[in-house]
Amino acid sequence: LEPVPGKAVGYLARPPLEPSFIAPVVLGDEPIGATYRGTYLRIELPPGRHELRGFAGDSGSIRLDTRAGEIYYVQHNTYGYRTFAGSSFGLVDPVWGQKIVRSGQIAGLIIR
């Protein structure tokens, strides 16, 4: 849960009581991995505007305006059926975000 000099850090976290759907995620136009129940992605980014969104038919998304040296926590929730999962994304306060991350397992490290 440490910042990176010259970059912004984002944690995309799924709470442990989420449905068990696999939820692929896109950063900008590039697939970066997926979240699962009780997991998170750590994303190190250049400062600026970035969009996280669901993959294919999943229309959930969030835009973040990030600054170097800052840490952002985004809660990723899913809903739907086994053959189709939708997402919602929400920026959460650092106390709640750290709690979700610390209770989860890392699903990927993305460095841009």
mmCIF file with all atom_site columns, C-alpha atoms in Angstrom:
data_model
loop_
_atom_site.group_PDB
_atom_site.id
_atom_site.type_symbol
_atom_site.label_atom_id
_atom_site.label_alt_id
_atom_site.label_comp_id
_atom_site.label_asym_id
_atom_site.label_entity_id
_atom_site.label_seq_id
_atom_site.pdbx_PDB_ins_code
_atom_site.Cartn_x
_atom_site.Cartn_y
_atom_site.Cartn_z
_atom_site.occupancy
_atom_site.B_iso_or_equiv
_atom_site.pdbx_formal_charge
_atom_site.auth_seq_id
_atom_site.auth_comp_id
_atom_site.auth_asym_id
_atom_site.auth_atom_id
_atom_site.pdbx_PDB_model_num
ATOM 1   C CA . LEU A 1 1   ? 0.000   0.000   0.000   1.00 0.00 ? 1   LEU A CA 1
ATOM 2   C CA . GLU A 1 2   ? 2.917   2.249   -0.816  1.00 0.00 ? 2   GLU A CA 1
ATOM 3   C CA . PRO A 1 3   ? 3.009   5.138   -3.301  1.00 0.00 ? 3   PRO A CA 1
ATOM 4   C CA . VAL A 1 4   ? 5.439   5.163   -6.237  1.00 0.00 ? 4   VAL A CA 1
ATOM 5   C CA . PRO A 1 5   ? 7.434   8.345   -6.971  1.00 0.00 ? 5   PRO A CA 1
ATOM 6   C CA . GLY A 1 6   ? 6.274   9.977   -10.198 1.00 0.00 ? 6   GLY A CA 1
ATOM 7   C CA . LYS A 1 7   ? 3.258   7.669   -10.596 1.00 0.00 ? 7   LYS A CA 1
ATOM 8   C CA . ALA A 1 8   ? -0.255  7.233   -9.251  1.00 0.00 ? 8   ALA A CA 1
ATOM 9   C CA . VAL A 1 9   ? -1.254  3.920   -7.695  1.00 0.00 ? 9   VAL A CA 1
ATOM 10  C CA . GLY A 1 10  ? -4.726  2.473   -7.996  1.00 0.00 ? 10  GLY A CA 1
ATOM 11  C CA . TYR A 1 11  ? -6.132  -0.541  -6.209  1.00 0.00 ? 11  TYR A CA 1
ATOM 12  C CA . LEU A 1 12  ? -9.127  -2.164  -7.873  1.00 0.00 ? 12  LEU A CA 1
ATOM 13  C CA . ALA A 1 13  ? -10.579 -4.398  -5.159  1.00 0.00 ? 13  ALA A CA 1
ATOM 14  C CA . ARG A 1 14  ? -13.446 -6.886  -4.944  1.00 0.00 ? 14  ARG A CA 1
ATOM 15  C CA . PRO A 1 15  ? -14.844 -7.538  -1.466  1.00 0.00 ? 15  PRO A CA 1
ATOM 16  C CA . PRO A 1 16  ? -14.735 -11.125 -0.145  1.00 0.00 ? 16  PRO A CA 1
ATOM 17  C CA . LEU A 1 17  ? -18.538 -11.533 -0.064  1.00 0.00 ? 17  LEU A CA 1
ATOM 18  C CA . GLU A 1 18  ? -18.957 -10.737 -3.769  1.00 0.00 ? 18  GLU A CA 1
ATOM 19  C CA . PRO A 1 19  ? -20.475 -13.235 -6.230  1.00 0.00 ? 19  PRO A CA 1
ATOM 20  C CA . SER A 1 20  ? -17.879 -15.639 -7.635  1.00 0.00 ? 20  SER A CA 1
ATOM 21  C CA . PHE A 1 21  ? -17.975 -14.201 -11.182 1.00 0.00 ? 21  PHE A CA 1
ATOM 22  C CA . ILE A 1 22  ? -14.758 -13.628 -13.076 1.00 0.00 ? 22  ILE A CA 1
ATOM 23  C CA . ALA A 1 23  ? -14.801 -9.949  -14.073 1.00 0.00 ? 23  ALA A CA 1
ATOM 24  C CA . PRO A 1 24  ? -12.329 -8.976  -16.827 1.00 0.00 ? 24  PRO A CA 1
ATOM 25  C CA . VAL A 1 25  ? -11.190 -5.345  -16.658 1.00 0.00 ? 25  VAL A CA 1
ATOM 26  C CA . VAL A 1 26  ? -9.954  -2.884  -19.286 1.00 0.00 ? 26  VAL A CA 1
ATOM 27  C CA . LEU A 1 27  ? -7.710  0.143   -18.674 1.00 0.00 ? 27  LEU A CA 1
ATOM 28  C CA . GLY A 1 28  ? -8.264  2.630   -21.489 1.00 0.00 ? 28  GLY A CA 1
ATOM 29  C CA . ASP A 1 29  ? -8.509  0.291   -24.475 1.00 0.00 ? 29  ASP A CA 1
ATOM 30  C CA . GLU A 1 30  ? -6.285  -2.494  -23.150 1.00 0.00 ? 30  GLU A CA 1
ATOM 31  C CA . PRO A 1 31  ? -7.413  -5.574  -21.167 1.00 0.00 ? 31  PRO A CA 1
ATOM 32  C CA . ILE A 1 32  ? -5.357  -5.724  -17.961 1.00 0.00 ? 32  ILE A CA 1
ATOM 33  C CA . GLY A 1 33  ? -6.672  -8.810  -16.186 1.00 0.00 ? 33  GLY A CA 1
ATOM 34  C CA . ALA A 1 34  ? -9.639  -9.761  -14.067 1.00 0.00 ? 34  ALA A CA 1
ATOM 35  C CA . THR A 1 35  ? -10.862 -9.557  -10.513 1.00 0.00 ? 35  THR A CA 1
ATOM 36  C CA . TYR A 1 36  ? -12.411 -12.389 -8.540  1.00 0.00 ? 36  TYR A CA 1
ATOM 37  C CA . ARG A 1 37  ? -14.201 -12.443 -5.210  1.00 0.00 ? 37  ARG A CA 1
ATOM 38  C CA . GLY A 1 38  ? -11.737 -11.295 -2.511  1.00 0.00 ? 38  GLY A CA 1
ATOM 39  C CA . THR A 1 39  ? -8.974  -10.165 -4.898  1.00 0.00 ? 39  THR A CA 1
ATOM 40  C CA . TYR A 1 40  ? -7.444  -6.919  -6.088  1.00 0.00 ? 40  TYR A CA 1
ATOM 41  C CA . LEU A 1 41  ? -5.324  -5.476  -8.877  1.00 0.00 ? 41  LEU A CA 1
ATOM 42  C CA . ARG A 1 42  ? -2.547  -2.984  -8.092  1.00 0.00 ? 42  ARG A CA 1
ATOM 43  C CA . ILE A 1 43  ? -2.189  -0.556  -10.997 1.00 0.00 ? 43  ILE A CA 1
ATOM 44  C CA . GLU A 1 44  ? 0.763   1.853   -11.250 1.00 0.00 ? 44  GLU A CA 1
ATOM 45  C CA . LEU A 1 45  ? -0.013  4.665   -13.717 1.00 0.00 ? 45  LEU A CA 1
ATOM 46  C CA . PRO A 1 46  ? 1.381   7.918   -15.009 1.00 0.00 ? 46  PRO A CA 1
ATOM 47  C CA . PRO A 1 47  ? -0.584  10.853  -13.591 1.00 0.00 ? 47  PRO A CA 1
ATOM 48  C CA . GLY A 1 48  ? -3.592  11.978  -15.629 1.00 0.00 ? 48  GLY A CA 1
ATOM 49  C CA . ARG A 1 49  ? -7.058  10.800  -16.630 1.00 0.00 ? 49  ARG A CA 1
ATOM 50  C CA . HIS A 1 50  ? -7.655  7.058   -16.835 1.00 0.00 ? 50  HIS A CA 1
ATOM 51  C CA . GLU A 1 51  ? -10.733 4.917   -17.387 1.00 0.00 ? 51  GLU A CA 1
ATOM 52  C CA . LEU A 1 52  ? -11.324 1.480   -15.900 1.00 0.00 ? 52  LEU A CA 1
ATOM 53  C CA . ARG A 1 53  ? -14.217 -0.466  -17.340 1.00 0.00 ? 53  ARG A CA 1
ATOM 54  C CA . GLY A 1 54  ? -15.714 -3.878  -17.708 1.00 0.00 ? 54  GLY A CA 1
ATOM 55  C CA . PHE A 1 55  ? -14.865 -6.017  -20.714 1.00 0.00 ? 55  PHE A CA 1
ATOM 56  C CA . ALA A 1 56  ? -17.093 -6.628  -23.781 1.00 0.00 ? 56  ALA A CA 1
ATOM 57  C CA . GLY A 1 57  ? -20.791 -6.349  -22.837 1.00 0.00 ? 57  GLY A CA 1
ATOM 58  C CA . ASP A 1 58  ? -20.030 -5.176  -19.292 1.00 0.00 ? 58  ASP A CA 1
ATOM 59  C CA . SER A 1 59  ? -20.817 -1.449  -19.369 1.00 0.00 ? 59  SER A CA 1
ATOM 60  C CA . GLY A 1 60  ? -19.541 -0.558  -15.881 1.00 0.00 ? 60  GLY A CA 1
ATOM 61  C CA . SER A 1 61  ? -16.812 2.097   -15.816 1.00 0.00 ? 61  SER A CA 1
ATOM 62  C CA . ILE A 1 62  ? -15.082 4.783   -13.782 1.00 0.00 ? 62  ILE A CA 1
ATOM 63  C CA . ARG A 1 63  ? -12.828 7.680   -14.790 1.00 0.00 ? 63  ARG A CA 1
ATOM 64  C CA . LEU A 1 64  ? -10.086 8.782   -12.467 1.00 0.00 ? 64  LEU A CA 1
ATOM 65  C CA . ASP A 1 65  ? -8.028  11.962  -12.579 1.00 0.00 ? 65  ASP A CA 1
ATOM 66  C CA . THR A 1 66  ? -4.836  10.845  -10.861 1.00 0.00 ? 66  THR A CA 1
ATOM 67  C CA . ARG A 1 67  ? -1.828  12.643  -9.422  1.00 0.00 ? 67  ARG A CA 1
ATOM 68  C CA . ALA A 1 68  ? 1.728   11.419  -8.915  1.00 0.00 ? 68  ALA A CA 1
ATOM 69  C CA . GLY A 1 69  ? 2.377   10.076  -5.424  1.00 0.00 ? 69  GLY A CA 1
ATOM 70  C CA . GLU A 1 70  ? -1.321  9.511   -4.676  1.00 0.00 ? 70  GLU A CA 1
ATOM 71  C CA . ILE A 1 71  ? -3.090  6.211   -3.969  1.00 0.00 ? 71  ILE A CA 1
ATOM 72  C CA . TYR A 1 72  ? -6.661  5.559   -5.143  1.00 0.00 ? 72  TYR A CA 1
ATOM 73  C CA . TYR A 1 73  ? -8.993  2.779   -3.995  1.00 0.00 ? 73  TYR A CA 1
ATOM 74  C CA . VAL A 1 74  ? -11.755 1.613   -6.318  1.00 0.00 ? 74  VAL A CA 1
ATOM 75  C CA . GLN A 1 75  ? -14.290 -0.965  -5.158  1.00 0.00 ? 75  GLN A CA 1
ATOM 76  C CA . HIS A 1 76  ? -15.352 -3.342  -7.923  1.00 0.00 ? 76  HIS A CA 1
ATOM 77  C CA . ASN A 1 77  ? -18.747 -4.981  -7.503  1.00 0.00 ? 77  ASN A CA 1
ATOM 78  C CA . THR A 1 78  ? -20.340 -7.483  -9.867  1.00 0.00 ? 78  THR A CA 1
ATOM 79  C CA . TYR A 1 79  ? -23.845 -8.688  -10.602 1.00 0.00 ? 79  TYR A CA 1
ATOM 80  C CA . GLY A 1 80  ? -25.623 -10.841 -13.147 1.00 0.00 ? 80  GLY A CA 1
ATOM 81  C CA . TYR A 1 81  ? -25.673 -14.457 -14.182 1.00 0.00 ? 81  TYR A CA 1
ATOM 82  C CA . ARG A 1 82  ? -22.961 -17.090 -14.594 1.00 0.00 ? 82  ARG A CA 1
ATOM 83  C CA . THR A 1 83  ? -22.783 -16.517 -18.351 1.00 0.00 ? 83  THR A CA 1
ATOM 84  C CA . PHE A 1 84  ? -22.777 -12.716 -18.072 1.00 0.00 ? 84  PHE A CA 1
ATOM 85  C CA . ALA A 1 85  ? -21.458 -10.494 -15.319 1.00 0.00 ? 85  ALA A CA 1
ATOM 86  C CA . GLY A 1 86  ? -21.833 -6.744  -15.118 1.00 0.00 ? 86  GLY A CA 1
ATOM 87  C CA . SER A 1 87  ? -19.741 -4.410  -12.987 1.00 0.00 ? 87  SER A CA 1
ATOM 88  C CA . SER A 1 88  ? -20.000 -1.255  -10.987 1.00 0.00 ? 88  SER A CA 1
ATOM 89  C CA . PHE A 1 89  ? -16.956 0.730   -9.921  1.00 0.00 ? 89  PHE A CA 1
ATOM 90  C CA . GLY A 1 90  ? -16.777 3.278   -7.120  1.00 0.00 ? 90  GLY A CA 1
ATOM 91  C CA . LEU A 1 91  ? -14.008 5.342   -5.589  1.00 0.00 ? 91  LEU A CA 1
ATOM 92  C CA . VAL A 1 92  ? -13.913 4.622   -1.841  1.00 0.00 ? 92  VAL A CA 1
ATOM 93  C CA . ASP A 1 93  ? -12.177 6.309   1.078   1.00 0.00 ? 93  ASP A CA 1
ATOM 94  C CA . PRO A 1 94  ? -8.676  5.054   1.968   1.00 0.00 ? 94  PRO A CA 1
ATOM 95  C CA . VAL A 1 95  ? -9.716  3.423   5.263   1.00 0.00 ? 95  VAL A CA 1
ATOM 96  C CA . TRP A 1 96  ? -12.336 1.218   3.564   1.00 0.00 ? 96  TRP A CA 1
ATOM 97  C CA . GLY A 1 97  ? -10.143 0.646   0.507   1.00 0.00 ? 97  GLY A CA 1
ATOM 98  C CA . GLN A 1 98  ? -7.196  -0.524  2.609   1.00 0.00 ? 98  GLN A CA 1
ATOM 99  C CA . LYS A 1 99  ? -9.489  -2.867  4.539   1.00 0.00 ? 99  LYS A CA 1
ATOM 100 C CA . ILE A 1 100 ? -10.675 -4.538  1.314   1.00 0.00 ? 100 ILE A CA 1
ATOM 101 C CA . VAL A 1 101 ? -7.121  -4.799  -0.050  1.00 0.00 ? 101 VAL A CA 1
ATOM 102 C CA . ARG A 1 102 ? -5.651  -6.173  3.193   1.00 0.00 ? 102 ARG A CA 1
ATOM 103 C CA . SER A 1 103 ? -8.376  -8.822  3.427   1.00 0.00 ? 103 SER A CA 1
ATOM 104 C CA . GLY A 1 104 ? -7.859  -9.922  -0.195  1.00 0.00 ? 104 GLY A CA 1
ATOM 105 C CA . GLN A 1 105 ? -5.272  -11.547 -2.390  1.00 0.00 ? 105 GLN A CA 1
ATOM 106 C CA . ILE A 1 106 ? -3.456  -9.877  -5.250  1.00 0.00 ? 106 ILE A CA 1
ATOM 107 C CA . ALA A 1 107 ? -4.719  -10.954 -8.687  1.00 0.00 ? 107 ALA A CA 1
ATOM 108 C CA . GLY A 1 108 ? -2.263  -8.861  -10.665 1.00 0.00 ? 108 GLY A CA 1
ATOM 109 C CA . LEU A 1 109 ? 0.257   -6.023  -10.767 1.00 0.00 ? 109 LEU A CA 1
ATOM 110 C CA . ILE A 1 110 ? -0.077  -3.708  -13.744 1.00 0.00 ? 110 ILE A CA 1
ATOM 111 C CA . ILE A 1 111 ? 2.656   -1.150  -14.430 1.00 0.00 ? 111 ILE A CA 1
ATOM 112 C CA . ARG A 1 112 ? 2.198   1.514   -17.102 1.00 0.00 ? 112 ARG A CA 1
#
